[in-house]
Amino acid sequence: MPHLFDTLIRCVLLIDGSGAAARMADVAIRDGRIARIDDAAAIDPDTASHVVEGHGLVLSPGFIDVHTHDDTNVVRDPAMTPKISQGVTTVVVGNCGISAAPVTLPGDPPDPMNLLGRADAFCYPDFKTYVDAVNAAQPSVNVAALVGHTALRSNHMDRFDRAATADEIAAMRAQLEEALAHGALGLSTGLAYANAFSAPTEEVLALAQPLADAGALYATHLRSEFAEILDAMDEAYRIGRHARVPVVISHLKCAGVPNWGRSAEVLASLETAQRWQPVGCDCYPYTASSSTLDLKQVTSDFDIQVTWSEPHPEMGGRLLADIAAEWQTDLHDAARRLQPAGAVYHCMEDADVDRILSHPATVVGSDGLPNDPLPHPRLWGAFPRVLGHYARDRELFPLTVAVNKMTGLSAERFGLAGRGFVREGYWADLVLFDAATIRDAASFTDPMQPAEGIGAVWVNGELTWQQRAATGVRAGRFLPRAARDSEHSN
């Protein structure tokens, strides 16, 4: 007699991603999807080819990392160990205005596109080529993608310190429309970076016009996360209203010591905007940020750790202040000498992170940088940190709320149909974890450490990670916008 199910996960504490109360249950998988959910021990084990005893561990939807820079890594390093090891089953790439596609580079990638790799990593002149490459690589995780504004600028502009012309905007828009036709989630900007800062609001307004017809969204690394943050948020709302699309504010934070304590007014701005238009945000669970070494962010107000430097690789892992002292110069001169370089900025305070992370509009994104030789620990630890440090240890919010911020709410916001919930008919992206022991092991001094407490991870029904090791099975795929797969949308 053939088995009804491929896999049966028995007697788990089911947290289904909706925010609803946990309950004991059995979950059965067939052909990559969740075929049946029933009371604990109600499904006959003999009906499944493979049985996993849950022993009361938590079973939740696979975590959705809505803010990543894994664009090139999902193809070049499809094992995706930093993500699958912490229970992430889907990554959203193309954030902060930088994306791997569509890109045609005349030389080295400009900052901050160099965060995605060197010139040879950019081999996707159109979006369909990137989609095909992801599916051919079959990474361990699913991949959904935004199109970066800075990437489009790099394709069509001779320099970045000016506004795009009407012809340049038209060329960028044509590439955006091609990407939307092949399932891109929407447009992202990184207006704080030097290579997009000179783009006026009107340039983005014009570029964003095709988004609404495609059912896409607008995600933005704000023009400022410092003193001018409220003005930058107003600009984001204006773009969303003009384009008639949802707005996602990337890695919302109050950066810089003079900005500490402003999270209440920042969130009040977001709540006011929500009365008139769909607006949300993502956040990573740390008080330090990480990016390229940016002279605008160099200050003595907080520690800045250099993570890499092309001209001075020996300085990776050291504090900028110590390097400047050794060189007998000031911080800005030392930073200039180190460029191009990367850095971790300890620029936030706990109270603001707590307030933003716990807000109902906030979902979780790691913003990890996989090509950094000394990455911020969020690359390996963001999601277990929310579950362990924030939900369990500090009781900032219940475990069910934490899971919702990392699964169901994220899937709804980004249009990932059939994902983010444990429901019959949905894809079997699942994580089995121990709520009592789950924690992030990655630290700023030893960042490449897999999380503890993750028992097993399934991607599209395939067991991909088990007991701190990859199984060797990779079942990820490219995920187009929900309009392309609405059969199981919520």
Coordinates of C-alpha atoms in Angstrom, one line a residue:
M1 CA 0.0 0.0 0.0
P2 CA 1.5 3.4 -1.0
H3 CA 2.1 5.9 1.7
L4 CA -0.3 8.9 1.8
F5 CA 2.4 11.3 3.0
D6 CA 6.1 11.8 2.3
T7 CA 6.8 13.1 5.8
L8 CA 4.9 13.2 9.1
I9 CA 6.1 15.5 11.9
R10 CA 4.3 14.3 15.0
C11 CA 3.4 15.8 18.3
V12 CA 4.8 19.3 17.8
L13 CA 3.8 22.6 19.5
L14 CA 2.5 24.2 16.3
I15 CA 2.9 28.0 15.9
D16 CA 1.3 28.6 12.5
G17 CA 2.7 32.1 11.7
S18 CA -0.6 33.9 12.1
G19 CA 0.0 35.1 15.7
A20 CA -2.7 32.6 17.0
A21 CA -2.1 30.6 20.1
A22 CA 0.2 27.6 19.9
R23 CA -1.4 24.1 19.9
M24 CA -0.2 20.5 19.9
A25 CA -0.5 19.0 16.4
D26 CA 0.7 16.6 13.7
V27 CA 1.7 18.0 10.3
A28 CA 1.9 15.8 7.2
I29 CA 3.7 16.7 4.0
R30 CA 3.1 15.5 0.4
D31 CA 4.6 16.7 -2.9
G32 CA 6.3 19.7 -1.2
R33 CA 3.1 21.0 0.4
I34 CA 1.4 20.7 3.8
A35 CA -1.2 18.0 3.1
R36 CA -2.8 17.6 6.5
I37 CA -2.8 19.2 10.0
D38 CA -4.5 17.3 12.8
D39 CA -4.4 16.9 16.6
A40 CA -1.3 15.5 18.1
A41 CA -0.9 11.8 17.5
A42 CA -4.0 11.7 15.4
I43 CA -2.3 10.8 12.1
D44 CA -1.2 7.2 11.7
P45 CA 2.6 7.0 11.4
D46 CA 2.2 4.1 9.0
T47 CA 0.7 6.5 6.4
A48 CA 4.0 8.3 6.0
S49 CA 7.3 7.3 4.3
H50 CA 9.3 9.3 6.8
V51 CA 8.3 10.1 10.4
V52 CA 9.8 12.8 12.6
E53 CA 9.0 12.7 16.3
G54 CA 8.5 16.3 17.4
H55 CA 8.6 15.6 21.2
G56 CA 6.8 18.8 21.9
L57 CA 9.3 21.0 20.1
V58 CA 8.0 24.1 18.2
L59 CA 7.1 23.7 14.6
S60 CA 6.7 27.0 12.7
P61 CA 6.8 28.3 9.2
G62 CA 10.3 28.8 7.8
F63 CA 11.6 32.2 8.5
I64 CA 11.5 34.8 5.8
D65 CA 14.5 37.2 5.7
V66 CA 12.9 40.2 4.1
H67 CA 16.1 42.3 4.0
T68 CA 19.2 40.5 2.6
H69 CA 22.1 41.2 0.3
D70 CA 22.4 37.5 -0.8
D71 CA 21.8 38.4 -4.4
T72 CA 24.9 36.8 -5.9
N73 CA 25.5 34.4 -3.1
V74 CA 22.4 32.3 -3.7
V75 CA 24.0 31.4 -7.1
R76 CA 27.7 31.3 -6.1
D77 CA 27.2 29.6 -2.8
P78 CA 23.9 27.8 -3.0
A79 CA 24.4 26.0 0.3
M80 CA 23.4 29.3 2.0
T81 CA 24.6 28.0 5.3
P82 CA 24.3 31.2 7.3
K83 CA 20.6 31.4 6.5
I84 CA 19.4 27.8 6.4
S85 CA 21.2 27.1 9.7
Q86 CA 19.1 29.6 11.5
G87 CA 15.8 28.5 10.0
V88 CA 15.5 30.9 7.1
T89 CA 13.8 29.3 4.2
T90 CA 13.2 32.4 2.0
V91 CA 15.4 35.5 1.3
V92 CA 14.4 38.7 -0.3
V93 CA 17.3 40.2 -2.2
G94 CA 17.8 43.5 -4.1
N95 CA 17.5 45.8 -1.1
C96 CA 18.9 49.3 -0.5
G97 CA 18.9 50.2 -4.2
I98 CA 21.5 47.5 -5.0
S99 CA 20.7 44.3 -6.9
A100 CA 22.5 41.8 -9.0
A101 CA 20.1 42.2 -11.8
P102 CA 19.6 43.8 -14.2
V103 CA 23.2 45.0 -14.2
T104 CA 25.8 45.7 -16.9
L105 CA 29.0 47.0 -15.4
P106 CA 31.7 48.9 -17.4
G107 CA 34.2 48.2 -14.6
D108 CA 34.3 47.5 -10.9
P109 CA 31.0 47.8 -9.1
P110 CA 30.5 51.2 -7.5
D111 CA 29.9 51.5 -3.7
P112 CA 27.7 50.2 -2.3
M113 CA 27.1 47.6 -5.1
N114 CA 30.5 46.2 -4.2
L115 CA 28.8 44.7 -1.1
L116 CA 27.4 42.0 -3.5
G117 CA 30.8 41.0 -4.8
R118 CA 33.4 41.9 -7.4
A119 CA 32.7 42.6 -11.1
D120 CA 32.6 39.0 -12.1
A121 CA 29.6 38.4 -9.7
F122 CA 27.5 40.7 -11.9
C123 CA 26.6 38.6 -14.9
Y124 CA 22.9 39.2 -15.2
P125 CA 22.2 41.9 -17.8
D126 CA 18.4 41.3 -17.5
F127 CA 16.2 40.1 -14.8
K128 CA 15.1 36.9 -16.5
T129 CA 18.8 35.8 -16.7
Y130 CA 19.0 36.1 -12.9
V131 CA 15.8 34.2 -12.4
D132 CA 17.1 31.4 -14.6
A133 CA 20.4 31.4 -12.7
V134 CA 18.7 31.0 -9.3
N135 CA 16.6 28.1 -10.5
A136 CA 19.6 26.4 -12.1
A137 CA 21.7 26.8 -8.9
Q138 CA 18.8 25.5 -6.8
P139 CA 19.9 27.1 -3.5
S140 CA 19.0 25.8 -0.1
V141 CA 16.5 28.7 0.3
N142 CA 13.8 30.3 -1.8
V143 CA 14.7 33.6 -3.4
A144 CA 12.4 36.6 -4.1
A145 CA 13.9 39.8 -5.5
L146 CA 13.6 43.6 -5.7
V147 CA 15.2 45.7 -8.4
G148 CA 17.7 48.3 -7.2
H149 CA 17.5 51.9 -8.2
T150 CA 21.3 52.4 -7.9
A151 CA 21.8 49.3 -10.0
L152 CA 19.6 50.8 -12.7
R153 CA 21.5 54.1 -12.4
S154 CA 24.8 52.3 -12.9
N155 CA 23.5 50.9 -16.2
H156 CA 22.5 54.2 -17.8
M157 CA 24.4 57.1 -16.2
D158 CA 27.9 58.2 -16.8
R159 CA 28.2 59.6 -13.2
F160 CA 26.1 59.6 -10.1
D161 CA 26.4 63.1 -8.8
R162 CA 23.4 64.4 -10.7
A163 CA 19.8 63.7 -11.5
A164 CA 18.9 61.3 -14.3
T165 CA 17.7 62.8 -17.6
A166 CA 14.3 61.9 -19.0
D167 CA 15.9 59.5 -21.5
E168 CA 17.9 57.8 -18.7
I169 CA 14.8 57.4 -16.6
A170 CA 12.9 55.9 -19.6
A171 CA 15.7 53.4 -20.1
M172 CA 15.7 52.5 -16.4
R173 CA 12.0 52.2 -16.4
A174 CA 12.1 49.8 -19.3
Q175 CA 14.5 47.5 -17.4
L176 CA 12.3 47.7 -14.3
E177 CA 9.2 46.8 -16.4
E178 CA 11.1 43.7 -17.8
A179 CA 11.9 42.7 -14.2
L180 CA 8.4 43.1 -13.0
A181 CA 7.2 41.0 -16.0
H182 CA 9.4 38.2 -14.7
G183 CA 8.2 38.4 -11.1
A184 CA 10.3 41.0 -9.3
L185 CA 8.7 42.2 -6.1
G186 CA 9.2 45.9 -6.8
L187 CA 11.7 48.7 -6.6
S188 CA 14.2 49.4 -3.9
T189 CA 16.2 52.6 -3.3
G190 CA 19.2 53.5 -1.2
L191 CA 19.0 57.2 -1.2
A192 CA 21.4 57.7 1.7
Y193 CA 24.3 56.4 -0.4
A194 CA 26.4 58.8 -2.4
N195 CA 25.6 57.1 -5.7
A196 CA 21.9 57.7 -5.2
F197 CA 21.8 60.8 -2.9
S198 CA 21.8 63.2 -5.9
A199 CA 18.7 61.6 -7.3
P200 CA 15.8 64.0 -6.6
T201 CA 12.5 62.7 -5.4
E202 CA 11.1 63.4 -8.8
E203 CA 13.5 60.8 -10.4
V204 CA 12.1 58.1 -8.1
L205 CA 8.5 59.2 -8.7
A206 CA 9.0 58.8 -12.4
L207 CA 10.7 55.5 -12.1
A208 CA 8.1 54.1 -9.8
Q209 CA 5.1 54.6 -12.1
P210 CA 5.0 51.0 -13.4
L211 CA 4.8 49.5 -10.0
A212 CA 1.1 49.7 -9.3
D213 CA -0.1 48.0 -12.5
A214 CA 2.3 45.1 -11.6
G215 CA 1.0 44.8 -8.0
A216 CA 4.5 45.6 -6.8
L217 CA 5.9 47.6 -3.8
Y218 CA 8.4 50.2 -3.0
A219 CA 11.2 49.5 -0.4
T220 CA 13.6 52.2 0.7
H221 CA 16.8 52.7 2.7
L222 CA 15.8 56.2 3.7
R223 CA 17.7 59.3 2.5
S224 CA 18.6 59.8 6.2
E225 CA 18.4 57.7 9.3
F226 CA 19.9 60.5 11.4
A227 CA 18.6 64.0 12.2
E228 CA 16.5 64.3 9.0
I229 CA 14.8 61.0 9.4
L230 CA 11.2 62.4 9.6
D231 CA 11.8 64.3 6.3
A232 CA 13.2 61.1 4.8
M233 CA 10.1 59.2 5.8
D234 CA 7.8 61.8 4.4
E235 CA 9.7 61.4 1.1
A236 CA 9.1 57.7 1.2
Y237 CA 5.4 58.2 1.9
R238 CA 5.1 60.6 -1.0
I239 CA 6.7 58.1 -3.4
G240 CA 4.3 55.4 -2.3
R241 CA 1.2 57.7 -2.7
H242 CA 2.3 58.8 -6.1
A243 CA 3.0 55.2 -7.3
R244 CA -0.1 53.9 -5.5
V245 CA 1.9 51.0 -3.9
P246 CA 2.8 49.8 -0.4
V247 CA 5.9 51.3 1.2
V248 CA 8.5 49.3 3.2
I249 CA 11.0 51.3 5.2
S250 CA 14.1 49.2 5.3
H251 CA 16.0 48.6 8.6
L252 CA 14.1 51.4 10.5
K253 CA 16.4 52.8 13.2
C254 CA 17.4 56.0 15.1
A255 CA 21.1 56.2 14.1
G256 CA 23.6 58.4 15.8
V257 CA 23.8 59.6 19.5
P258 CA 21.8 62.8 18.8
N259 CA 19.0 60.7 17.4
W260 CA 18.7 58.3 20.4
G261 CA 15.3 58.3 22.0
R262 CA 13.4 59.5 18.9
S263 CA 11.9 56.1 18.1
A264 CA 8.5 57.2 19.6
E265 CA 8.2 60.1 17.2
V266 CA 9.5 58.0 14.3
L267 CA 6.9 55.4 14.9
A268 CA 4.2 58.1 15.3
S269 CA 5.1 59.3 11.9
L270 CA 4.7 55.8 10.5
E271 CA 1.3 55.3 12.3
T272 CA 0.0 58.6 10.9
A273 CA 1.0 57.6 7.4
Q274 CA -0.7 54.2 7.8
R275 CA -4.1 56.0 8.1
W276 CA -3.8 57.0 4.4
Q277 CA -1.6 54.4 2.8
P278 CA 0.0 50.9 3.4
V279 CA 3.3 51.4 5.2
G280 CA 5.5 49.0 7.1
C281 CA 9.1 48.5 8.1
D282 CA 11.7 45.9 8.9
C283 CA 14.3 45.8 11.6
Y284 CA 17.3 43.8 12.7
P285 CA 17.6 42.9 16.4
Y286 CA 20.9 44.6 17.2
T287 CA 22.2 48.1 18.2
A288 CA 24.9 48.1 15.6
S289 CA 24.6 48.6 11.8
S290 CA 27.0 47.4 9.1
S291 CA 27.8 48.7 5.6
T292 CA 30.7 50.1 3.7
L293 CA 32.9 52.6 5.5
D294 CA 31.1 55.9 4.9
L295 CA 32.7 59.2 5.7
K296 CA 29.3 60.7 6.6
Q297 CA 29.0 58.2 9.4
V298 CA 32.4 58.6 10.9
T299 CA 32.2 60.0 14.4
S300 CA 33.8 59.6 17.8
D301 CA 30.4 59.3 19.4
F302 CA 30.4 55.5 19.2
D303 CA 32.7 52.6 18.3
I304 CA 33.3 51.8 14.6
Q305 CA 34.9 48.5 13.8
V306 CA 36.5 48.1 10.4
T307 CA 35.5 44.8 8.9
W308 CA 37.6 44.9 5.7
S309 CA 39.8 47.3 3.7
E310 CA 41.2 46.8 0.2
P311 CA 44.3 48.9 0.7
H312 CA 44.8 47.8 4.3
P313 CA 43.4 44.3 4.8
E314 CA 45.5 43.9 7.9
M315 CA 43.2 46.4 9.7
G316 CA 40.1 44.2 9.4
G317 CA 38.6 43.6 12.9
R318 CA 40.1 46.7 14.5
L319 CA 38.5 49.8 15.8
L320 CA 38.8 52.9 13.6
A321 CA 39.8 54.9 16.6
D322 CA 42.7 52.6 17.3
I323 CA 43.8 52.7 13.6
A324 CA 43.7 56.5 13.6
A325 CA 45.8 56.6 16.8
E326 CA 48.3 54.2 15.4
W327 CA 48.6 56.3 12.2
Q328 CA 48.7 59.5 14.3
T329 CA 45.8 61.1 12.4
D330 CA 42.1 61.9 12.8
L331 CA 39.2 59.5 12.3
H332 CA 38.2 60.9 8.9
D333 CA 41.7 60.8 7.4
A334 CA 42.1 57.2 8.6
A335 CA 38.7 56.3 7.1
R336 CA 39.7 57.9 3.8
R337 CA 43.0 55.9 3.8
L338 CA 41.1 52.7 4.4
Q339 CA 38.6 53.0 1.6
P340 CA 37.1 51.1 0.0
A341 CA 36.3 49.4 3.2
G342 CA 33.5 48.0 5.4
A343 CA 32.5 48.8 8.9
V344 CA 30.2 48.0 11.8
Y345 CA 28.8 51.1 13.5
H346 CA 27.6 50.8 17.1
C347 CA 25.2 53.6 16.5
M348 CA 21.9 52.7 18.2
E349 CA 20.5 52.3 21.7
D350 CA 18.6 49.4 23.1
A351 CA 15.4 51.3 24.0
D352 CA 14.9 52.4 20.4
V353 CA 15.6 49.0 19.0
D354 CA 13.1 47.5 21.5
R355 CA 10.4 50.0 20.5
I356 CA 10.8 49.5 16.8
L357 CA 11.2 45.7 16.9
S358 CA 8.1 45.3 19.0
H359 CA 5.9 47.6 16.9
P360 CA 3.0 45.8 15.0
A361 CA 4.2 47.2 11.7
T362 CA 7.7 45.7 12.0
V363 CA 8.9 42.4 10.4
V364 CA 12.4 41.0 10.8
G365 CA 15.2 41.3 8.3
S366 CA 18.9 40.4 8.9
D367 CA 20.6 42.9 6.5
G368 CA 23.5 40.5 6.7
L369 CA 26.5 41.0 4.4
P370 CA 27.6 37.5 3.2
N371 CA 30.7 38.8 1.4
D372 CA 32.1 40.6 4.4
P373 CA 35.2 38.6 5.8
L374 CA 34.2 39.6 9.3
P375 CA 30.4 40.0 9.0
H376 CA 28.0 41.5 11.5
P377 CA 26.6 38.6 13.6
R378 CA 23.2 39.3 12.2
L379 CA 24.1 37.3 9.1
W380 CA 24.1 34.1 11.1
G381 CA 22.0 35.0 14.1
A382 CA 19.2 37.5 13.6
F383 CA 16.2 35.1 13.7
P384 CA 17.3 33.0 16.7
R385 CA 18.1 36.2 18.5
V386 CA 14.6 37.4 18.1
L387 CA 13.2 34.1 19.4
G388 CA 15.7 33.6 22.2
H389 CA 17.0 37.0 23.4
Y390 CA 14.0 39.2 22.8
A391 CA 11.0 36.8 23.1
R392 CA 12.1 34.3 25.6
D393 CA 14.8 36.0 27.8
R394 CA 13.6 39.6 27.8
E395 CA 9.9 38.9 27.1
L396 CA 9.6 41.8 24.8
F397 CA 6.7 40.0 23.0
P398 CA 5.2 36.5 23.0
L399 CA 6.8 33.7 21.0
T400 CA 3.7 33.6 18.7
V401 CA 4.2 37.3 17.9
A402 CA 7.9 36.8 17.2
V403 CA 7.2 34.0 14.8
N404 CA 4.5 36.1 13.0
K405 CA 7.0 38.9 12.5
M406 CA 9.3 36.5 10.8
T407 CA 6.8 34.5 8.8
G408 CA 3.1 35.3 8.1
L409 CA 3.3 39.0 8.3
S410 CA 6.4 39.0 6.1
A411 CA 4.8 36.8 3.5
E412 CA 1.7 39.0 3.3
R413 CA 3.7 42.2 3.0
F414 CA 5.9 41.0 0.2
G415 CA 3.3 39.0 -1.7
L416 CA 4.8 35.6 -1.2
A417 CA 1.8 33.4 -1.9
G418 CA 1.5 30.0 -0.2
R419 CA 4.3 30.9 2.2
G420 CA 4.6 32.1 5.8
F421 CA 1.9 30.0 7.4
V422 CA 1.5 26.4 8.4
R423 CA -1.8 25.7 6.6
E424 CA -3.0 22.9 4.5
G425 CA -2.2 23.5 0.8
Y426 CA 0.7 25.8 1.6
W427 CA 4.3 25.1 0.7
A428 CA 6.1 23.1 3.4
D429 CA 8.7 25.6 4.4
L430 CA 9.1 24.6 8.1
V431 CA 11.4 24.9 11.1
L432 CA 11.5 22.6 14.1
F433 CA 13.1 24.4 17.1
D434 CA 13.5 24.2 20.9
A435 CA 12.0 27.3 22.4
A436 CA 13.9 26.7 25.6
T437 CA 17.4 26.6 24.0
I438 CA 17.2 28.5 20.7
R439 CA 19.8 31.3 20.7
D440 CA 22.2 33.1 18.4
A441 CA 25.7 31.9 18.9
A442 CA 27.3 34.5 16.5
S443 CA 29.1 37.4 18.1
F444 CA 30.9 40.5 16.9
T445 CA 34.3 38.8 17.6
D446 CA 33.2 35.3 16.3
P447 CA 30.4 36.0 13.9
M448 CA 30.3 32.9 11.7
Q449 CA 28.6 30.6 14.2
P450 CA 25.4 28.6 13.5
A451 CA 22.5 29.1 15.9
E452 CA 21.7 26.7 18.7
G453 CA 18.3 25.0 19.2
I454 CA 17.4 24.5 15.5
G455 CA 16.3 20.9 15.2
A456 CA 15.3 20.6 11.5
V457 CA 14.5 22.8 8.5
W458 CA 12.4 21.8 5.5
V459 CA 12.3 23.8 2.2
N460 CA 9.5 23.0 -0.2
G461 CA 8.9 19.8 1.8
E462 CA 12.6 18.6 1.6
L463 CA 14.6 18.1 4.8
T464 CA 17.5 20.5 4.3
W465 CA 19.1 21.1 7.7
Q466 CA 19.1 18.7 10.7
Q467 CA 21.0 18.7 14.0
R468 CA 23.4 21.5 13.0
A469 CA 24.3 20.1 9.6
A470 CA 23.1 20.3 6.0
T471 CA 21.5 17.2 4.6
G472 CA 22.9 17.9 1.2
V473 CA 19.4 18.3 -0.3
R474 CA 18.7 21.8 -1.8
A475 CA 15.2 22.6 -2.8
G476 CA 14.9 26.3 -3.1
R477 CA 13.6 28.2 -6.1
F478 CA 12.9 31.6 -7.4
L479 CA 9.6 33.0 -6.0
P480 CA 7.7 35.5 -8.2
R481 CA 5.3 38.0 -6.9
A482 CA 2.0 36.6 -5.6
A483 CA 0.1 37.6 -8.7
R484 CA 2.0 34.8 -10.4
D485 CA 1.0 32.2 -7.9
S486 CA -2.3 33.2 -6.3
E487 CA -3.7 29.7 -5.9
H488 CA -2.8 29.5 -2.2
S489 CA -2.6 33.2 -1.4
N490 CA -4.0 34.4 1.9

